[in-house]
Amino acid sequence: KPLLLIGSSGMAVTLITMAFIFANATLDADGNPSLPGASGVIALIAANLFVVAFGMSWGPVVWVLLGEMFPNRIRAAALGLAAAGQWAANWLITITFPGLREHLGLAYGFYGLCAILSGLFVWRWVMETKGVSLEDMHGAVLREDKTAAG
């Protein structure tokens, strides 16, 4: 859970930085964004830091978490649904980005908002699995649900 929160924060900061830079970019004669001076370097650093934030969090950690959080009897089906959801999200990004390409500031701002929402989702609904054995995970989820409902 902490890695996902750190990753969401890092992704949000870098994406919002990119949104600000590209929203204020000048256009060259062909209509392509131009990032003169420090803005180009900052955009490059932000893009690389985004890769680091994703690579240390949402890239690998979510699959480990998914493998831990479902009971054995539904784990295969749940992981299949999670993989299908990931492919659907990737498809949505692929088909929406060309339309947003004309407004890169808006595109990065939207993706930055998604990163903020992912952090809020983790903070509110993802339980901490550190120190809980795989066998005890389902019982911990049931106890947490009863406490919340109680």
GROMACS .gro file of C-alpha atoms in nm:
model
  150
    1LYS     CA    1   0.000   0.000   0.000
    2PRO     CA    2   0.272   0.257   0.080
    3LEU     CA    3   0.445   0.194  -0.254
    4LEU     CA    4   0.117   0.248  -0.440
    5LEU     CA    5   0.056   0.575  -0.253
    6ILE     CA    6   0.410   0.697  -0.322
    7GLY     CA    7   0.381   0.590  -0.686
    8SER     CA    8   0.046   0.763  -0.732
    9SER     CA    9   0.187   1.081  -0.579
   10GLY     CA   10   0.496   1.070  -0.798
   11MET     CA   11   0.293   1.002  -1.111
   12ALA     CA   12   0.049   1.283  -1.027
   13VAL     CA   13   0.327   1.537  -0.969
   14THR     CA   14   0.512   1.445  -1.289
   15LEU     CA   15   0.197   1.436  -1.503
   16ILE     CA   16   0.073   1.770  -1.368
   17THR     CA   17   0.419   1.915  -1.432
   18MET     CA   18   0.395   1.790  -1.791
   19ALA     CA   19   0.043   1.934  -1.819
   20PHE     CA   20   0.164   2.276  -1.709
   21ILE     CA   21   0.465   2.271  -1.941
   22PHE     CA   22   0.272   2.158  -2.249
   23ALA     CA   23  -0.021   2.390  -2.178
   24ASN     CA   24   0.225   2.681  -2.190
   25ALA     CA   25   0.431   2.549  -2.483
   26THR     CA   26   0.472   2.759  -2.795
   27LEU     CA   27   0.395   2.610  -3.135
   28ASP     CA   28   0.646   2.602  -3.418
   29ALA     CA   29   0.562   2.675  -3.784
   30ASP     CA   30   0.424   2.323  -3.830
   31GLY     CA   31   0.200   2.348  -3.524
   32ASN     CA   32   0.416   2.119  -3.309
   33PRO     CA   33   0.481   2.214  -2.946
   34SER     CA   34   0.817   2.374  -2.881
   35LEU     CA   35   0.976   2.362  -2.537
   36PRO     CA   36   1.255   2.619  -2.534
   37GLY     CA   37   1.500   2.669  -2.251
   38ALA     CA   38   1.448   2.494  -1.920
   39SER     CA   39   1.094   2.376  -2.000
   40GLY     CA   40   1.226   2.107  -2.235
   41VAL     CA   41   1.469   1.978  -1.973
   42ILE     CA   42   1.201   1.984  -1.702
   43ALA     CA   43   0.960   1.794  -1.929
   44LEU     CA   44   1.227   1.532  -1.999
   45ILE     CA   45   1.306   1.492  -1.630
   46ALA     CA   46   0.933   1.471  -1.545
   47ALA     CA   47   0.879   1.203  -1.811
   48ASN     CA   48   1.166   0.996  -1.675
   49LEU     CA   49   1.055   1.039  -1.315
   50PHE     CA   50   0.707   0.924  -1.419
   51VAL     CA   51   0.862   0.601  -1.551
   52VAL     CA   52   1.046   0.558  -1.219
   53ALA     CA   53   0.730   0.623  -1.013
   54PHE     CA   54   0.525   0.380  -1.221
   55GLY     CA   55   0.803   0.120  -1.233
   56MET     CA   56   0.838   0.110  -0.854
   57SER     CA   57   0.466   0.103  -0.781
   58TRP     CA   58   0.175   0.043  -1.015
   59GLY     CA   59   0.381  -0.153  -1.267
   60PRO     CA   60   0.476  -0.449  -1.046
   61VAL     CA   61   0.314  -0.396  -0.705
   62VAL     CA   62  -0.047  -0.411  -0.817
   63TRP     CA   63   0.003  -0.765  -0.952
   64VAL     CA   64   0.157  -0.882  -0.625
   65LEU     CA   65  -0.127  -0.720  -0.431
   66LEU     CA   66  -0.390  -0.880  -0.655
   67GLY     CA   67  -0.231  -1.221  -0.600
   68GLU     CA   68  -0.251  -1.170  -0.223
   69MET     CA   69  -0.591  -1.015  -0.174
   70PHE     CA   70  -0.824  -1.276  -0.323
   71PRO     CA   71  -0.912  -1.610  -0.162
   72ASN     CA   72  -0.771  -1.918  -0.338
   73ARG     CA   73  -1.110  -2.029  -0.469
   74ILE     CA   74  -1.162  -1.712  -0.677
   75ARG     CA   75  -0.802  -1.598  -0.730
   76ALA     CA   76  -0.771  -1.718  -1.092
   77ALA     CA   77  -1.101  -1.562  -1.201
   78ALA     CA   78  -1.028  -1.237  -1.014
   79LEU     CA   79  -0.682  -1.205  -1.170
   80GLY     CA   80  -0.837  -1.275  -1.511
   81LEU     CA   81  -1.086  -0.993  -1.458
   82ALA     CA   82  -0.809  -0.762  -1.336
   83ALA     CA   83  -0.600  -0.837  -1.646
   84ALA     CA   84  -0.903  -0.776  -1.869
   85GLY     CA   85  -0.962  -0.445  -1.689
   86GLN     CA   86  -0.601  -0.345  -1.745
   87TRP     CA   87  -0.624  -0.424  -2.116
   88ALA     CA   88  -0.950  -0.228  -2.140
   89ALA     CA   89  -0.786   0.073  -1.971
   90ASN     CA   90  -0.485   0.046  -2.204
   91TRP     CA   91  -0.722   0.034  -2.502
   92LEU     CA   92  -0.906   0.346  -2.378
   93ILE     CA   93  -0.579   0.535  -2.343
   94THR     CA   94  -0.473   0.423  -2.691
   95ILE     CA   95  -0.794   0.539  -2.859
   96THR     CA   96  -0.835   0.864  -2.665
   97PHE     CA   97  -0.478   0.993  -2.683
   98PRO     CA   98  -0.476   1.079  -3.057
   99GLY     CA   99  -0.768   1.317  -3.001
  100LEU     CA  100  -0.598   1.467  -2.697
  101ARG     CA  101  -0.265   1.498  -2.879
  102GLU     CA  102  -0.368   1.839  -3.010
  103HIS     CA  103  -0.397   1.958  -2.650
  104LEU     CA  104  -0.112   1.789  -2.462
  105GLY     CA  105  -0.164   2.005  -2.154
  106LEU     CA  106  -0.520   1.876  -2.128
  107ALA     CA  107  -0.409   1.517  -2.191
  108TYR     CA  108  -0.144   1.522  -1.921
  109GLY     CA  109  -0.380   1.706  -1.687
  110PHE     CA  110  -0.644   1.435  -1.734
  111TYR     CA  111  -0.390   1.159  -1.672
  112GLY     CA  112  -0.261   1.352  -1.367
  113LEU     CA  113  -0.616   1.362  -1.230
  114CYS     CA  114  -0.640   0.985  -1.284
  115ALA     CA  115  -0.317   0.943  -1.083
  116ILE     CA  116  -0.464   1.152  -0.800
  117LEU     CA  117  -0.780   0.941  -0.806
  118SER     CA  118  -0.571   0.622  -0.798
  119GLY     CA  119  -0.398   0.747  -0.484
  120LEU     CA  120  -0.730   0.828  -0.319
  121PHE     CA  121  -0.860   0.483  -0.414
  122VAL     CA  122  -0.558   0.313  -0.257
  123TRP     CA  123  -0.574   0.530   0.055
  124ARG     CA  124  -0.944   0.458   0.108
  125TRP     CA  125  -1.007   0.104  -0.014
  126VAL     CA  126  -0.685  -0.098  -0.047
  127MET     CA  127  -0.593  -0.280   0.271
  128GLU     CA  128  -0.235  -0.315   0.393
  129THR     CA  129  -0.113  -0.670   0.335
  130LYS     CA  130   0.224  -0.639   0.510
  131GLY     CA  131   0.257  -0.895   0.787
  132VAL     CA  132  -0.061  -1.084   0.693
  133SER     CA  133  -0.011  -1.439   0.566
  134LEU     CA  134  -0.177  -1.544   0.244
  135GLU     CA  135  -0.396  -1.790   0.435
  136ASP     CA  136  -0.511  -1.520   0.679
  137MET     CA  137  -0.579  -1.257   0.411
  138HIS     CA  138  -0.942  -1.356   0.349
  139GLY     CA  139  -1.023  -1.354   0.722
  140ALA     CA  140  -0.865  -1.010   0.756
  141VAL     CA  141  -1.083  -0.878   0.474
  142LEU     CA  142  -1.397  -1.023   0.634
  143ARG     CA  143  -1.307  -0.873   0.975
  144GLU     CA  144  -1.243  -0.534   0.812
  145ASP     CA  145  -1.582  -0.548   0.635
  146LYS     CA  146  -1.764  -0.635   0.959
  147THR     CA  147  -1.587  -0.352   1.144
  148ALA     CA  148  -1.682  -0.102   0.874
  149ALA     CA  149  -2.043  -0.222   0.870
  150GLY     CA  150  -2.067  -0.242   1.251
   0.00000   0.00000   0.00000
